[in-house]
Backbone as a chain_set.jsonl record, in Angstrom:
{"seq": "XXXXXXXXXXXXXXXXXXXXXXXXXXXXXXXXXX", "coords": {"N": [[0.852, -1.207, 0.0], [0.64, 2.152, -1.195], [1.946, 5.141, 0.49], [0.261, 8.358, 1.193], [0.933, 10.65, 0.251], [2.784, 10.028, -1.995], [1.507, 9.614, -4.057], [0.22, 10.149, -7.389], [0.186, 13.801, -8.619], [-1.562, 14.544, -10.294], [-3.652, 13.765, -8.89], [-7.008, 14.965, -7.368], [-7.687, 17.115, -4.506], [-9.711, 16.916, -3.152], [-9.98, 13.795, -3.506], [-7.701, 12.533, -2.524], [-7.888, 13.705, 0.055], [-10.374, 12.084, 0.6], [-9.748, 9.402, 0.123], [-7.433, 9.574, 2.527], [-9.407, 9.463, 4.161], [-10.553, 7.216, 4.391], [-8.049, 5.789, 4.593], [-7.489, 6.28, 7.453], [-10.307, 5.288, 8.39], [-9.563, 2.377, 7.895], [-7.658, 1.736, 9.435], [-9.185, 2.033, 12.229], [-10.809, -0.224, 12.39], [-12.92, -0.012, 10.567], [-13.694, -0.489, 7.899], [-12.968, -1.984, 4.687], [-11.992, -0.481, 2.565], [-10.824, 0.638, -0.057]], "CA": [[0.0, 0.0, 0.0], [1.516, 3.617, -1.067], [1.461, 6.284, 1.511], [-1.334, 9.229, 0.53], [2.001, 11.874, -0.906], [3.15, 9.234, -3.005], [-0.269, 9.765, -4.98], [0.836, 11.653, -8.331], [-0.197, 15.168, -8.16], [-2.538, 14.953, -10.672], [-4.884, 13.463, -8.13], [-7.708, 15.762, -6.759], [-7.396, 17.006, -3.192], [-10.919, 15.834, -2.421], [-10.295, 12.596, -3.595], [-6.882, 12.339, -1.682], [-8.808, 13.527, 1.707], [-11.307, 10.587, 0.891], [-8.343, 8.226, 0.479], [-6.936, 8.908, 4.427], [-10.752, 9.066, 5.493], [-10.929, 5.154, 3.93], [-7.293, 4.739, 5.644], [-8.111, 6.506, 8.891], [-11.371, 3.92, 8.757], [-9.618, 0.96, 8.045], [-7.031, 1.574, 11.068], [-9.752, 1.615, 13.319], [-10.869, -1.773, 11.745], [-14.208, 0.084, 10.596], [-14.332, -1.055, 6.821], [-11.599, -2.012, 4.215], [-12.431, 0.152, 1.267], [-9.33, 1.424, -0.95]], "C": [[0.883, 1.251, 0.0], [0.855, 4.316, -0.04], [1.142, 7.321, 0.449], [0.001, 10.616, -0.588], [2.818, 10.945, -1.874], [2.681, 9.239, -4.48], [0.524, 11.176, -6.35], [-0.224, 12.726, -7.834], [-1.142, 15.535, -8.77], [-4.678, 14.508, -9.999], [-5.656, 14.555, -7.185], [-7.271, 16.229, -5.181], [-8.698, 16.738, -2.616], [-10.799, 14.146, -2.876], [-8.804, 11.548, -2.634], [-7.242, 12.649, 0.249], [-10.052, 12.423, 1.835], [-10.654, 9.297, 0.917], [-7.76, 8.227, 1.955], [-8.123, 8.88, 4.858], [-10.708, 7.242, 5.597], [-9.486, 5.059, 4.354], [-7.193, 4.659, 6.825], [-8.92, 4.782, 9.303], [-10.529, 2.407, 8.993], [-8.019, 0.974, 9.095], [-7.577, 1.72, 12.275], [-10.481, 0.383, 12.904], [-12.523, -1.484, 11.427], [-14.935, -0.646, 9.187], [-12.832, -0.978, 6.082], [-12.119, -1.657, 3.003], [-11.879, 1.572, 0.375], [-9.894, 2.056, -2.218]], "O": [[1.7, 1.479, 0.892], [-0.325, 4.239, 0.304], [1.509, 7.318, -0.726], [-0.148, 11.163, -1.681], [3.625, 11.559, -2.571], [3.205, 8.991, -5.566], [1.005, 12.308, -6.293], [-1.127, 12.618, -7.005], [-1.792, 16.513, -8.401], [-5.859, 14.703, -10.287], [-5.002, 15.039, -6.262], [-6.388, 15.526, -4.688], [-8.701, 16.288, -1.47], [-11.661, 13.368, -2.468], [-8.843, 10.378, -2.251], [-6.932, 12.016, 1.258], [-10.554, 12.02, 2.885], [-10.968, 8.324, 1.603], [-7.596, 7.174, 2.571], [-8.263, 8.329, 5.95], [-10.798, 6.417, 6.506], [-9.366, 3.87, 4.652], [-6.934, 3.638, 7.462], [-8.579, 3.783, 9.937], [-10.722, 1.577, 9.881], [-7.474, -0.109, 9.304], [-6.917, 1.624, 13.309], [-10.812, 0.032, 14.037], [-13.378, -2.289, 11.796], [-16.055, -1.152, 9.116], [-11.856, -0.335, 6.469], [-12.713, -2.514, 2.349], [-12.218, 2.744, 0.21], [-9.146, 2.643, -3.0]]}, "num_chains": 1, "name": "protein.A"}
């Protein structure tokens, strides 16, 4: 799994803050959904 600044740059910044919400989640073991 890449860490979230790894992410080329042409990726959104809402879709990179919905990427750590879904890794936040799945380090509290709420759902696994990459």
């Amino acid at each position: 799994m890449k860490k979230i600044n790894q992410y080329p740059s042409l990726v959104y910044p809402d879709e990179i803050i919905r990427l750590k919400n879904n890794l936040k989640q799945v380090a509290n073991g709420n759902q696994f959904v990459i």
